Coordinates of C-alpha atoms and ligand atoms in Angstrom, one line a residue:
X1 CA 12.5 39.0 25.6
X2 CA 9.5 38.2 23.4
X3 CA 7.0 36.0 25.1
X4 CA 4.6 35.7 22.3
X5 CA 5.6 33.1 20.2
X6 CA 3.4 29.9 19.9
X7 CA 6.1 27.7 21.7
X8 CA 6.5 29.8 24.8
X9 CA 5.3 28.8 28.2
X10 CA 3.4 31.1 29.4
X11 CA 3.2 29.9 33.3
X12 CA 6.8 27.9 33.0
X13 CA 10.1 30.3 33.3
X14 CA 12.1 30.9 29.6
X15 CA 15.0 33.4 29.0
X16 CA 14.4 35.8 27.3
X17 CA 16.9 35.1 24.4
X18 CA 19.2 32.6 23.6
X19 CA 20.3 29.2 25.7
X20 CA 19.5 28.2 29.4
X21 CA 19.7 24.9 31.4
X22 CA 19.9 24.6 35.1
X23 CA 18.3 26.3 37.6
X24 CA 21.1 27.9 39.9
X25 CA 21.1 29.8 43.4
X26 CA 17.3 29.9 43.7
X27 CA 16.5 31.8 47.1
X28 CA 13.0 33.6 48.6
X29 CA 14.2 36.7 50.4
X30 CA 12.2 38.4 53.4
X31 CA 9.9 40.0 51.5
X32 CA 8.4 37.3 49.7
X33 CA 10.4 37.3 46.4
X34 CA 12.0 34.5 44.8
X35 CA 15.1 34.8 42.8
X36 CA 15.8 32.0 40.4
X37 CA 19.5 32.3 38.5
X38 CA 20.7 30.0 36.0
X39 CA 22.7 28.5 33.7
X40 CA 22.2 31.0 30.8
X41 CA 24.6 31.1 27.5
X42 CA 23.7 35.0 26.5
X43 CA 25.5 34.9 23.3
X44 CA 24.4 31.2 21.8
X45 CA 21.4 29.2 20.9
X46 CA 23.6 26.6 22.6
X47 CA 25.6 25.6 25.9
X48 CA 28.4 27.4 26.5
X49 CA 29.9 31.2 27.6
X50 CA 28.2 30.1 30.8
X51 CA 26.8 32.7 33.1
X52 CA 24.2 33.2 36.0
X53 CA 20.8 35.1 34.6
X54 CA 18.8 36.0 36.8
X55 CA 14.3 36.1 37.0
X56 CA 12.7 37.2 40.1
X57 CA 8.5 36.5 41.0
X58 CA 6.4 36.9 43.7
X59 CA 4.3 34.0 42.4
X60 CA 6.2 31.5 41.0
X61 CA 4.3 31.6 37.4
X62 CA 4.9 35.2 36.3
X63 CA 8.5 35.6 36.4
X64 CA 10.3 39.7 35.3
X65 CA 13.7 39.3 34.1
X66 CA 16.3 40.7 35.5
X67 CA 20.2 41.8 34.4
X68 CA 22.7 39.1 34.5
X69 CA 24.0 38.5 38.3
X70 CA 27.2 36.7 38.0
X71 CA 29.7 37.4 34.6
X72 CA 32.3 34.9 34.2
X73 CA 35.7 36.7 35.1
X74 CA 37.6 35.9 32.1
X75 CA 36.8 34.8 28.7
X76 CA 38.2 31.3 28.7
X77 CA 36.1 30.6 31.9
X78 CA 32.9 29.6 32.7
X79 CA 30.2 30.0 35.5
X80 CA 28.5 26.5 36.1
X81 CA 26.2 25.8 38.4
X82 CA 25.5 26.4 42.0
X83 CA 23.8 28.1 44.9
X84 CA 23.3 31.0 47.0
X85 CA 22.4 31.7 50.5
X86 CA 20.8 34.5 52.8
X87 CA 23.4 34.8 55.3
X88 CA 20.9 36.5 57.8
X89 CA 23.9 36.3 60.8
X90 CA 26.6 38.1 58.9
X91 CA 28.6 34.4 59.3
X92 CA 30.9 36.2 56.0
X93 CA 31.6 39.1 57.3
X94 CA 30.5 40.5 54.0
X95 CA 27.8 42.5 55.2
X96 CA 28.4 44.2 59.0
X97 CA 24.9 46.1 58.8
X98 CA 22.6 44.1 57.2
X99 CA 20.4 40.7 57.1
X100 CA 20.0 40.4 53.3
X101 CA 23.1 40.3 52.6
X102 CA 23.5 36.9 49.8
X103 CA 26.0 34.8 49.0
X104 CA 26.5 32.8 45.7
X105 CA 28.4 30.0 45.7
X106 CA 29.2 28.4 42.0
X107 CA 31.7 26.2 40.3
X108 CA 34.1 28.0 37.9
X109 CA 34.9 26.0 34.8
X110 CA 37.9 26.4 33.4
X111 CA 40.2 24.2 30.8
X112 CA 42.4 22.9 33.6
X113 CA 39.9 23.2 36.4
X114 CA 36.9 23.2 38.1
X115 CA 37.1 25.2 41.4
X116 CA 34.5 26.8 43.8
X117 CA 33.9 30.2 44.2
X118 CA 31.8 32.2 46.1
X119 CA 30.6 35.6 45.4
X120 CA 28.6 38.1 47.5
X121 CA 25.1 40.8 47.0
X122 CA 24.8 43.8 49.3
X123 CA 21.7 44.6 47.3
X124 CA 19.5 41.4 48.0
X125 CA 20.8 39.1 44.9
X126 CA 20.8 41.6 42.1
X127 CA 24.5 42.3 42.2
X128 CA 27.5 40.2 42.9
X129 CA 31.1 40.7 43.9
X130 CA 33.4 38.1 43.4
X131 CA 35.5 37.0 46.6
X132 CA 38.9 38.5 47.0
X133 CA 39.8 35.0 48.3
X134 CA 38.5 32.5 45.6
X135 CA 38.6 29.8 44.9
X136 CA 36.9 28.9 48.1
X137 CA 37.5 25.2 47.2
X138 CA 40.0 23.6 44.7
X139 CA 41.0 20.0 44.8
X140 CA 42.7 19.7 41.8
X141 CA 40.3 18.0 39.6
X142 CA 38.5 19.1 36.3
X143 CA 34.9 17.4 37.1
X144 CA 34.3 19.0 40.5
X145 CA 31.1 20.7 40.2
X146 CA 27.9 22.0 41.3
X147 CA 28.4 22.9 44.9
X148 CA 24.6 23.6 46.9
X149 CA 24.8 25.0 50.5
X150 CA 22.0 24.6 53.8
X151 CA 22.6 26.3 57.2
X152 CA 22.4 23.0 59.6
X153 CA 21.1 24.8 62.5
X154 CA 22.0 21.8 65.1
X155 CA 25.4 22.4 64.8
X156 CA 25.5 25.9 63.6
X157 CA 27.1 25.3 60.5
X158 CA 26.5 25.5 56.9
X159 CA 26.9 22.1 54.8
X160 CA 27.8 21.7 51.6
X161 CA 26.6 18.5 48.6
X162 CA 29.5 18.7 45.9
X163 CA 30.0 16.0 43.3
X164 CA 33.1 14.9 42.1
X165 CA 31.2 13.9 38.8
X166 CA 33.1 11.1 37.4
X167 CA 34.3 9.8 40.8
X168 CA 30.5 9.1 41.5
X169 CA 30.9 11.1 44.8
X170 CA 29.5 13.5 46.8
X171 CA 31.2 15.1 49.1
X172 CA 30.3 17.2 52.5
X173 CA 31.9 19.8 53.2
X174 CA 30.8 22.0 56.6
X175 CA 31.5 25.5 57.0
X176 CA 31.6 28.1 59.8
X177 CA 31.7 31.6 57.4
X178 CA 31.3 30.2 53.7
X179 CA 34.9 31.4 53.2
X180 CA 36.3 28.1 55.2
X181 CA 35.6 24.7 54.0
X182 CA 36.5 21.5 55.6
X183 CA 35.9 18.3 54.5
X184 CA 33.2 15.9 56.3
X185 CA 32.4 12.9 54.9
X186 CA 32.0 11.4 51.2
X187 CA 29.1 10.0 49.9
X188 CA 29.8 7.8 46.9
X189 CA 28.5 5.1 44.1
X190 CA 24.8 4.8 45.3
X191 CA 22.1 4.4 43.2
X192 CA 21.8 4.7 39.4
X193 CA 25.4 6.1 38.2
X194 CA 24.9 7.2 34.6
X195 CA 28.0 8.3 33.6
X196 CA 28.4 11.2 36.2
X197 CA 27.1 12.4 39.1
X198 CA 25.9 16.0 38.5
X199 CA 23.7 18.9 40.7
X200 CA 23.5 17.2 44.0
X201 CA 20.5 18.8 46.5
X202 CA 20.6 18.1 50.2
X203 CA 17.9 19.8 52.8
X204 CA 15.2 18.7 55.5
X205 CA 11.9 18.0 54.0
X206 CA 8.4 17.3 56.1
X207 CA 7.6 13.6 56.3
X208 CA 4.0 12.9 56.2
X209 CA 3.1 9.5 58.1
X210 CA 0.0 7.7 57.7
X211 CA -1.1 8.1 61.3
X212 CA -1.2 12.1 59.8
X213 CA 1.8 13.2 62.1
X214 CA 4.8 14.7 60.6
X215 CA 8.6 15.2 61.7
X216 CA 11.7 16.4 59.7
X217 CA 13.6 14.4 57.3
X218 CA 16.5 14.5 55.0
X219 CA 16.3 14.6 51.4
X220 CA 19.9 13.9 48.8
X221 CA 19.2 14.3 45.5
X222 CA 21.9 13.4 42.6
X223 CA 21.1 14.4 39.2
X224 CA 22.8 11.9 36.5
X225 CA 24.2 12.5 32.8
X226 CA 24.4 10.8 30.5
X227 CA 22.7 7.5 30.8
X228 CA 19.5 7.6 32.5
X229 CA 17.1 4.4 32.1
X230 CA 15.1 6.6 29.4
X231 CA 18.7 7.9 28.2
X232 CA 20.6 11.5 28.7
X233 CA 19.5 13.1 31.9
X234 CA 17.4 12.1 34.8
X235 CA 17.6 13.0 38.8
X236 CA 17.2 10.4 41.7
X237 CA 16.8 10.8 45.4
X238 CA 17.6 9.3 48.3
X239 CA 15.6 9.6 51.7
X240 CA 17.6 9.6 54.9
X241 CA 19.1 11.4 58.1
X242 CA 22.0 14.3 58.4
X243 CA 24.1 15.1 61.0
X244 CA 25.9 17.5 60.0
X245 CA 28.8 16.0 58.2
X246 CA 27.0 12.8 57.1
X247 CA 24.2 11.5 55.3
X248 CA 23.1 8.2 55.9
X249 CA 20.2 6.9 53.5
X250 CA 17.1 5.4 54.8
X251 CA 16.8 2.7 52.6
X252 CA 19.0 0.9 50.0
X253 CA 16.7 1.6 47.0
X254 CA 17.0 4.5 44.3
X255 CA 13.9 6.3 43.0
X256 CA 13.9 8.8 40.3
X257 CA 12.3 12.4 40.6
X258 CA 10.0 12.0 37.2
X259 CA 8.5 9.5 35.2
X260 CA 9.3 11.6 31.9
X261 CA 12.7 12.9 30.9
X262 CA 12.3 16.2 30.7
X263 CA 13.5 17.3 34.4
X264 CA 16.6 17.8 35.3
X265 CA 19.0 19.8 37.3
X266 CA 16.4 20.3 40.1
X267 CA 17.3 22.7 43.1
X268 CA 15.5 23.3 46.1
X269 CA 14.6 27.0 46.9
X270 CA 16.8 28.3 50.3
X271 CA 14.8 30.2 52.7
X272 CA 11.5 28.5 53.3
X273 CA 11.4 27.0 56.9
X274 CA 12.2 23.4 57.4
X275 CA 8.7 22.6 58.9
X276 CA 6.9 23.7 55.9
X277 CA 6.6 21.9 51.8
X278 CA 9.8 22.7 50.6
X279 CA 9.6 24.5 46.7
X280 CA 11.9 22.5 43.6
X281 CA 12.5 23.5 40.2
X282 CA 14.1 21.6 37.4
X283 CA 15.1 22.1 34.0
X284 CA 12.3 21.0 31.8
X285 CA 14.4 19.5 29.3
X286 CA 17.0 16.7 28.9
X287 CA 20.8 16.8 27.4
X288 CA 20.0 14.6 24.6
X289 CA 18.5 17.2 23.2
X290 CA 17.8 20.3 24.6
X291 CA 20.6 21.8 22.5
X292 CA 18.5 21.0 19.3
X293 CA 15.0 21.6 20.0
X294 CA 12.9 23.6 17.2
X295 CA 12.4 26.9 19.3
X296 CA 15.6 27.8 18.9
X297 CA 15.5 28.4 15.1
X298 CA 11.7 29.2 15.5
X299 CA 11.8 31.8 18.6
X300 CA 15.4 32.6 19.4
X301 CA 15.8 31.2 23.2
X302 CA 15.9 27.5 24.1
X303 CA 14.5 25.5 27.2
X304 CA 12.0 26.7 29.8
X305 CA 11.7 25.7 33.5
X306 CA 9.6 22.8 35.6
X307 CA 6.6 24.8 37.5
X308 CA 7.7 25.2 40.7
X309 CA 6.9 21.4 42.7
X310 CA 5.6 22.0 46.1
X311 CA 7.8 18.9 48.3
X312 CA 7.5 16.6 50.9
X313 CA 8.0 13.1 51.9
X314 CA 5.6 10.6 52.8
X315 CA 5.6 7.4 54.3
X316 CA 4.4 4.5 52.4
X317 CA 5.0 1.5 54.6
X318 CA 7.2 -1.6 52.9
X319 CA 7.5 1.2 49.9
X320 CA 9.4 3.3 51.9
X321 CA 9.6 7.0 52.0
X322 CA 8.9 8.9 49.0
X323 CA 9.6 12.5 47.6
X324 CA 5.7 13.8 47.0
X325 CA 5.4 16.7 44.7
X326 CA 2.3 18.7 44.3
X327 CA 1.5 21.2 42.0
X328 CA 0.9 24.9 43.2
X329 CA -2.4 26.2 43.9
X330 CA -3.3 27.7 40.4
X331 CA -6.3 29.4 41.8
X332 CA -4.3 33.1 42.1
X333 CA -4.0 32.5 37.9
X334 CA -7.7 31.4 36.9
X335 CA -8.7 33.3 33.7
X336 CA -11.7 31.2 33.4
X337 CA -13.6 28.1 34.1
X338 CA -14.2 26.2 30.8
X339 CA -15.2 22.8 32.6
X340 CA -17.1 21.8 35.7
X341 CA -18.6 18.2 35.2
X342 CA -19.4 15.7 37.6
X343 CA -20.5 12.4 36.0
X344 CA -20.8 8.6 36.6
X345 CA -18.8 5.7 35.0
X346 CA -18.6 7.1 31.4
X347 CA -17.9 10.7 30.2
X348 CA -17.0 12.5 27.2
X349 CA -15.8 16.3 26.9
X350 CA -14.5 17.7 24.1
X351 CA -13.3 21.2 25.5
X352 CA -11.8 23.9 22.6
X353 CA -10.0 26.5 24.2
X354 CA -9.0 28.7 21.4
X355 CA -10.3 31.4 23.5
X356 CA -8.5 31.4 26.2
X357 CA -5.6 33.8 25.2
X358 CA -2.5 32.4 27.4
X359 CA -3.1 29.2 25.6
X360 CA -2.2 27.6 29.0
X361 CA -5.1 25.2 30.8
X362 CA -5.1 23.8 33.8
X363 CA -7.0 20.0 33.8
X364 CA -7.9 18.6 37.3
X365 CA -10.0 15.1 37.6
X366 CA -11.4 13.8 40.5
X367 CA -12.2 10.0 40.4
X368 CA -14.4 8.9 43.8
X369 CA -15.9 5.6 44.8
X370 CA -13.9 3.2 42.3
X371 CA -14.9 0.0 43.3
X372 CA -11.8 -2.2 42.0
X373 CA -14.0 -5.4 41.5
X374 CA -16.1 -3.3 38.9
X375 CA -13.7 -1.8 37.2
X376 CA -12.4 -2.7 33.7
X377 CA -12.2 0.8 31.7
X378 CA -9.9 3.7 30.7
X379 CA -9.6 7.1 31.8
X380 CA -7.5 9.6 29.2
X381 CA -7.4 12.9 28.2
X382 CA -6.3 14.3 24.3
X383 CA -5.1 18.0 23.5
X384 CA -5.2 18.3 19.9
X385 CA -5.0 21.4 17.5
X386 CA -8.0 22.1 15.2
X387 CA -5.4 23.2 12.5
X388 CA -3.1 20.1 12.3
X389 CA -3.4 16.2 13.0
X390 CA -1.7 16.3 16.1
X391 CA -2.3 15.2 19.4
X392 CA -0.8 15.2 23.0
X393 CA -2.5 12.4 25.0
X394 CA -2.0 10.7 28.6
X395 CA -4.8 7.9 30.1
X396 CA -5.3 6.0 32.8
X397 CA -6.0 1.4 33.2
X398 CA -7.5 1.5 36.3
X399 CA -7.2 -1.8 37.1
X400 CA -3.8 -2.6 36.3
X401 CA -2.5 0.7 37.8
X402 CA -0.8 1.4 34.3
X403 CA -0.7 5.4 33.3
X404 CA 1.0 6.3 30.1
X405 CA 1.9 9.6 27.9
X406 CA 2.3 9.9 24.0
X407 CA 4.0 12.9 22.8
X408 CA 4.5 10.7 19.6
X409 CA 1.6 12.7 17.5
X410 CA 3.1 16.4 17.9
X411 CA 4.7 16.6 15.0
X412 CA 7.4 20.2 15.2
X413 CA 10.3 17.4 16.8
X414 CA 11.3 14.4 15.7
X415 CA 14.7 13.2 16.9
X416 CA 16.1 9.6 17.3
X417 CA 16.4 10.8 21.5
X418 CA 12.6 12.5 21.8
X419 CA 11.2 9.3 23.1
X420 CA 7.8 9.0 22.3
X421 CA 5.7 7.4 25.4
X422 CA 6.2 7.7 29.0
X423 CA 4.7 4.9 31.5
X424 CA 4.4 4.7 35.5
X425 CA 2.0 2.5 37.5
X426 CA 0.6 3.4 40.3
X427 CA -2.7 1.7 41.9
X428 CA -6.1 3.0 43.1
X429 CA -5.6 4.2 46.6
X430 CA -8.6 4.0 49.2
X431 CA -11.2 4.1 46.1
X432 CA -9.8 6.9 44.9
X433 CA -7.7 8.4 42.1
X434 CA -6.7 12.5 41.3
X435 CA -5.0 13.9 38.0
X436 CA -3.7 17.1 37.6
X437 CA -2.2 18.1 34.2
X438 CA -1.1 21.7 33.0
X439 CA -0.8 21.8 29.4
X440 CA 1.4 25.4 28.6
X441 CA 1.9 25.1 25.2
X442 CA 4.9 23.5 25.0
X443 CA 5.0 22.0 27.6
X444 CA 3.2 19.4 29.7
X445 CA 3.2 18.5 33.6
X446 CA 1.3 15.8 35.1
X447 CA 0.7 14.7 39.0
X448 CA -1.1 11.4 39.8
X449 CA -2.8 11.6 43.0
X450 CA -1.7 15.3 44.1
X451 CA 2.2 14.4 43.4
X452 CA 2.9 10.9 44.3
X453 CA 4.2 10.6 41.0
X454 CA 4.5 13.2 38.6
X455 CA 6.5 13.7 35.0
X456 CA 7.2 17.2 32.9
X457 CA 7.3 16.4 29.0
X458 CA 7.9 19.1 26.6
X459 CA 6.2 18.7 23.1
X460 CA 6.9 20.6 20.4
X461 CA 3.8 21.0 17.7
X462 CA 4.4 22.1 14.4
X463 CA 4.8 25.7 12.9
X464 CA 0.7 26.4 12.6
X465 CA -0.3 23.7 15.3
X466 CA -1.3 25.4 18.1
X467 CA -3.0 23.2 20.9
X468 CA -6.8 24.3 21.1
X469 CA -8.3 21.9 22.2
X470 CA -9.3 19.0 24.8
X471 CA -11.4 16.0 24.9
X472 CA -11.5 14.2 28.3
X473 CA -12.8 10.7 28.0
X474 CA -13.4 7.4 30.6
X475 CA -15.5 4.3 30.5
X476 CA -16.2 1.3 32.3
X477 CA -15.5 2.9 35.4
X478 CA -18.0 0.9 37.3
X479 CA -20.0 3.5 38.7
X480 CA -17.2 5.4 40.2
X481 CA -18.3 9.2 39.8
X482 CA -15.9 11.4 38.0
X483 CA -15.5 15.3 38.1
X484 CA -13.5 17.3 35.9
X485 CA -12.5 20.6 36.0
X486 CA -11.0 22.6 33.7
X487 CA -9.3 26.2 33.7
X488 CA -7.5 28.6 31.6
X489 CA -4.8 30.6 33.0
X490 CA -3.4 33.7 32.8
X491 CA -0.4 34.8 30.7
X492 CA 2.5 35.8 32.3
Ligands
FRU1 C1 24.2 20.0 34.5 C2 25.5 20.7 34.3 C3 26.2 21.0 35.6 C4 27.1 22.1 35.2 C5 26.2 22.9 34.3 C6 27.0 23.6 33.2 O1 23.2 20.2 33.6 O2 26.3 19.9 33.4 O3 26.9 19.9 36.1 O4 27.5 22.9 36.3 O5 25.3 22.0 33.7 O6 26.1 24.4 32.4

């Protein structure tokens, strides 16, 4: 693939040609790589001719291609989306001498059918054998898709999520040997429906309580399509416990993953230890119209990844318990520092970073000792390009809580579905407020206060519009002191 053209991410995963969308079977093995397959259309610009590609890193932002892991078996059919397993114990019986031994575990799409496969590596995930026994599952249905799999250690089996899209269910299914699947219990019509249940997630996630102790908790996420509240594709999560064959939620309310739209699809990583952060990445894009986007006719390949989001829960009292995801340590990728500022109440930076040559920054800003009574100002940031009129810009009311972003000035994509503006709220905590943004040339992530809410946009500026350069501005901040720094990263 070519990764030099204006509209590639630099620090986000792309294909290197053509169409992808989901993530799919995204595992870290024992020695520290992580393998990230998905849904990848090598002969279209578009969806469709679905197989599993395959990308391997050992740091999450530089990613090396590798060959396609998982061809569909027949022309009419499809390979949708899925996940895959280290089966460390031989539970197969795939692989008698070995502990890296991986197993797939996808949907096949046909005309008549969607059915679950499994298929098995002997090499650590780089090649794949279908099952002699497929399908693995097959109910009968034609929306049955999207099967993820966790080892449940308490009662030594593995558990599947599986939605049966239309029917607004998910349903468990527990396993002794991933061959073997019986039902356990059905999970169905919580939460924001759209118009189907797709991608479910299930897996134990650190909870972080305000007393600073921590124990294990479960985590069910549903991705839905179409109809989100900001239209086409969104995913929502639900907090709770697991047994083994059931989920129970914690709480009867719905919250959604992102405050943008451009995340979708979002899988958990298999293989890092249930104490620790758990690792998610979605597809930064959204079905209304990832299929249409300018980089396609510009650059040959369409729709990149969400930077991996570092999870776990937290405990916010009558709020509840709420997914928290941080961005990664970007240290490892500093180029350089263009910005270290610490100031009082007001500030203005105007930052060009034309020189940096991964076009990719890094923004972090520090807000300490707000005193709410005093407040009454703003707090934004711009990213403009010296050779066009356009402008990406987020900002910040401090004291109504209200944070927006306006992809509405980036002029490359306009479509009737690329919403313009994206709003959360979320209050000054303890005096003090953090914002994290990674602006990668086309694409933008943000965290408020080190991921308690966060939102991926993608932004497309014109042909000759590179982003170059940055202008951080706040006022009537009441003497709170400010510091802002500001990287830029290295290609990858
Ligand atoms: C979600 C999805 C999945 C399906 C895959 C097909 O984006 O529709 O439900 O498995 O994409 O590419």
């Amino acid at each position: 693939g070519n990764y030099s053209g204006p509209l590639r991410p630099q620090i986000h995963f792309s294909p290197p040609t053509e169409f992808m969308n989901d993530p799919n079977g995204m595992f870290l093995d024992a020695d520290g790589v992580y393998h990230l397959y998905y849904q990848y259309n090598p002969t279209d610009i578009v969806a469709g001719n679905q197989h599993w590609g395959h990308a391997t890193s050992n740091d999450l932002f530089h990613w090396t291609n590798q060959q396609i892991a998982i061809y569909p078996p027949t022309n009419d059919s499809q390979l949708f989306s899925g996940s895959a397993v280290v089966d460390v114990n031989n539970t197969s019986g795939f692989f008698p001498n070995q502990t890296n031994g991986v197993v797939a575990i996808y949907t096949l799409n046909t005309a008549t059918a969607q059915v679950q496969e499994i298929a098995y590596s002997s090499d650590g995930g780089y090649t794949f054998q279908r099952y002699a026994g497929n399908p693995v599952i097959d109910v009968n249905s034609t929306q049955f898709r999207d099967p993820k799999v966790i080892w449940h250690e308490e009662t030594g089996k593995w558990a599947m999520v599986v939605a049966h899209s239309q029917d607004f269910v998910i349903e468990i299914y527990t396993s002794p040997d991933l061959k073997e699947w019986s039902h356990g219990s059905n999970f169905s019509h919580y939460g924001l429906l759209g118009s189907q249940y797709e991608c479910p997630n299930m897996l134990a996630l650190p909870v972080v309580r305000a007393d600073g102790t921590s124990e294990t908790m479960y985590l069910l996420a549903i991705s839905i399509n179409p109809g989100a509240p900001l239209g086409g594709s969104i995913t929502q999560y639900f907090p709770g416990t697991f047994n083994g064959t059931h989920f129970t939620p914690a709480d009867g309310a719905t919250r959604l993953t992102d405050f943008g739209k451009d995340n979708y699809a979002g899988q958990f990583f298999s293989g890092v230890p249930a104490s620790q952060k758990q690792i998610a990445i979605g597809w930064a894009s959204n079905w209304q119209y990832a299929q249409t986007v300018p980089t396609g006719p510009l650059e040959g390949w369409r729709s990149a990844m969400t930077l991996p989001k570092i999870s776990s829960l937290r405990d916010a009292g009558a709020a509840g318990i709420e997914l928290v995801q941080e961005l990664p340590d970007l240290s490892p990728i500093y180029e350089s520092q263009l910005v270290q500022n610490r100031s009082t109440d007001n500030l203005t930076l105007a930052i060009d970073y034309s020189s940096v040559s991964s076009g990719t920054i890094y923004l972090d800003i520090n807000v300490t000792n707000i005193n709410m009574a005093a407040v009454s100002g703003t707090l934004n940031f711009t990213i403009t390009s010296s050779s066009t009129n356009e402008s990406l810009s987020a900002g910040y009311l401090l004291s109504s809580g209200d944070f927006w972003i306006d992809r509405g000035d980036v002029e490359g994509f306009k479509n009737l579905f690329f919403t313009d503006r994206f709003f959360t709220v979320y209050a000054v905590q303890n005096g003090a407020w953090r914002l994290q943004a990674v602006v990668d040339r086309s694409l933008l992530e943000v965290a408020i206060d080190s991921g308690r809410q966060a939102a991926t946009t993608s932004f497309y500026p014109q042909v000759g519009g590179k982003m170059d350069g940055l202008l951080v501005a706040a006022d009537g901040l009441g003497q709170a002191e400010v510091s802002v720094g500001v990287w830029g990263l290295q290609s990858g």
